[in-house]
Short mmCIF file of C-alpha atoms in Angstrom, two decimals:
data_model
loop_
_atom_site.label_atom_id
_atom_site.label_comp_id
_atom_site.label_asym_id
_atom_site.label_seq_id
_atom_site.Cartn_x
_atom_site.Cartn_y
_atom_site.Cartn_z
CA MET A 1 113.65 134.29 196.30
CA SER A 2 117.20 133.86 197.59
CA ASP A 3 119.85 136.54 197.83
CA PRO A 4 120.24 138.31 194.49
CA ASP A 5 122.94 136.99 192.23
CA LEU A 6 123.93 137.86 188.69
CA ALA A 7 122.10 134.93 187.08
CA ALA A 8 118.85 135.88 188.80
CA PHE A 9 119.33 139.53 187.87
CA LEU A 10 119.94 138.60 184.22
CA ALA A 11 116.79 136.44 184.29
CA GLY A 12 114.77 139.53 185.24
CA ASP A 13 114.13 138.42 188.82
CA TYR A 14 115.38 141.66 190.39
CA LEU A 15 113.84 144.57 188.52
CA ASP A 16 114.45 146.89 191.48
CA HIS A 17 118.18 146.10 191.69
CA ILE A 18 121.33 147.33 190.00
CA ALA A 19 124.22 145.17 188.84
CA LEU A 20 127.76 146.53 188.94
CA TYR A 21 130.91 145.04 187.46
CA LEU A 22 134.29 146.52 188.30
CA THR A 23 137.54 145.14 186.94
CA ASP A 24 140.32 144.26 189.37
CA ASP A 25 142.24 147.27 188.03
CA TYR A 26 139.32 149.56 188.84
CA LEU A 27 138.63 148.30 192.37
CA ASP A 28 139.71 150.44 195.29
CA ASP A 29 142.91 149.44 197.06
CA ASP A 30 141.28 148.63 200.39
CA GLY A 31 138.94 146.12 198.73
CA ALA A 32 135.77 147.55 200.29
CA LEU A 33 133.66 147.05 197.16
CA ALA A 34 135.15 143.63 196.52
CA ASP A 35 133.93 142.58 199.97
CA HIS A 36 130.33 143.27 198.86
CA GLY A 37 130.48 141.39 195.58
CA THR A 38 131.06 138.07 193.91
CA PRO A 39 134.49 137.52 192.39
CA VAL A 40 134.43 136.79 188.65
CA ASP A 41 137.23 136.43 186.16
CA GLY A 42 138.95 139.81 186.09
CA GLY A 43 136.82 141.61 188.65
CA VAL A 44 133.82 141.68 190.95
CA VAL A 45 130.05 141.73 190.33
CA LEU A 46 127.57 143.18 192.79
CA VAL A 47 123.78 142.90 192.56
CA VAL A 48 122.16 145.20 195.08
CA PRO A 49 118.95 147.18 195.62
CA GLY A 50 118.73 150.26 193.42
CA GLU A 51 119.57 153.04 195.86
CA GLN A 52 122.40 151.06 197.44
CA GLY A 53 123.70 150.27 193.96
CA ARG A 54 123.75 153.94 192.98
CA ARG A 55 125.70 154.75 196.17
CA LEU A 56 128.18 151.92 195.59
CA PHE A 57 128.63 152.98 191.97
CA SER A 58 129.39 156.53 193.08
CA ALA A 59 131.79 155.28 195.76
CA GLY A 60 133.58 153.00 193.31
CA THR A 61 133.79 155.36 190.34
CA GLY A 62 133.42 158.88 191.74
CA MET A 63 130.49 159.47 189.35
CA ASP A 64 126.76 159.86 189.75
CA ALA A 65 125.14 156.68 188.41
CA MET A 66 122.26 158.35 186.57
CA ALA A 67 124.48 161.07 185.06
CA PHE A 68 126.85 158.36 183.85
CA ALA A 69 123.98 156.35 182.33
CA LYS A 70 122.70 159.44 180.53
CA GLU A 71 126.17 160.10 179.10
CA ALA A 72 126.61 156.46 178.05
CA MET A 73 123.30 156.45 176.14
CA GLY A 74 125.00 158.70 173.57
CA ALA A 75 127.10 155.86 172.15
CA GLU A 76 126.11 152.27 171.42
CA GLY A 77 128.60 149.49 172.01
CA ASP A 78 128.81 145.82 172.85
CA ILE A 79 128.50 144.87 176.51
CA ASP A 80 128.84 141.22 177.49
CA SER A 81 125.49 139.61 178.16
CA GLY A 82 126.94 138.44 181.50
CA LEU A 83 127.74 142.09 182.34
CA THR A 84 131.39 141.24 183.00
CA GLY A 85 132.88 143.51 180.38
CA GLY A 86 132.39 144.97 176.98
CA THR A 87 134.28 146.43 174.05
CA CYS A 88 134.75 150.16 173.69
CA PRO A 89 133.30 151.34 170.36
CA ASP A 90 136.06 153.96 169.94
CA CYS A 91 139.26 152.17 170.86
CA GLY A 92 138.38 148.46 171.12
CA GLU A 93 139.62 148.20 174.72
CA SER A 94 137.75 146.24 177.39
CA ALA A 95 135.35 148.05 179.70
CA ALA A 96 136.66 149.11 183.11
CA PHE A 97 133.21 148.88 184.68
CA VAL A 98 129.57 148.15 183.87
CA LEU A 99 126.37 149.48 185.47
CA ALA A 100 123.07 147.77 184.61
CA PHE A 101 119.43 147.67 185.55
CA ALA A 102 116.42 145.77 184.25
CA GLU A 103 113.16 147.33 183.16
CA ALA A 104 109.87 145.44 183.17
CA GLN A 105 108.13 144.55 179.93
CA ASN A 106 105.93 147.40 178.72
CA GLU A 107 103.76 146.57 175.72
CA GLU A 108 102.38 150.12 175.59
CA VAL A 109 105.83 151.51 174.80
CA GLY A 110 106.31 148.95 172.03
CA GLY A 111 109.52 147.98 170.29
CA ILE A 112 112.04 146.07 172.37
CA TYR A 113 109.99 146.80 175.51
CA ALA A 114 106.97 144.88 174.19
CA ALA A 115 109.11 141.75 173.74
CA GLY A 116 109.93 141.29 177.44
CA ASP A 117 111.93 142.68 180.35
CA VAL A 118 114.90 144.72 179.10
CA ILE A 119 118.45 144.87 180.49
CA HIS A 120 119.99 148.34 180.17
CA ALA A 121 123.78 148.23 180.47
CA TYR A 122 126.22 151.13 180.58
CA ALA A 123 129.99 150.80 180.48
CA ALA A 124 133.14 152.88 180.41
CA CYS A 125 136.54 152.21 178.90
CA PRO A 126 139.75 152.95 180.77
CA ASP A 127 140.05 156.18 178.74
CA GLY A 128 136.65 157.32 180.03
CA THR A 129 134.60 156.67 176.88
CA ALA A 130 131.06 155.76 177.97
CA PHE A 131 128.75 153.54 175.93
CA SER A 132 125.56 151.53 176.29
CA ASP A 133 123.79 148.39 175.16
CA ARG A 134 120.38 146.86 175.85
CA TRP A 135 118.63 143.59 175.18
CA VAL A 136 115.53 141.60 176.05
CA VAL A 137 116.06 139.23 178.99
CA GLY A 138 116.95 135.80 177.66
CA GLU A 139 117.77 137.01 174.15
CA ALA A 140 121.33 138.28 174.56
#
């Protein structure tokens, strides 16, 4: 496997990695996070091993990644299947950042998890509203 990239992550090839998307407006002024990622329209995407991803998320947002994900699970919204944005369910604005991980297929759990690997995505609007989305790899 080559270095992780977003397409490989979205294909379920990096179940132990985290994907981060930060808009240009949300990136730090010194560009430190941008140096670690791949530029995309309107921001930067990083695909990194889990623990490193949680640290980078905290550095870039000032929040604990798992606490943010737990908060975001309280509201469903639409996150782009490419993880480069989403629409806030409350105000309709675009997401300021996205945090995602993939979970391996688990037939014992059933439901969506029996259908294949699942992408869990969590996003926040500029006003701080957190929301989530999830889908089976390849079905977004």
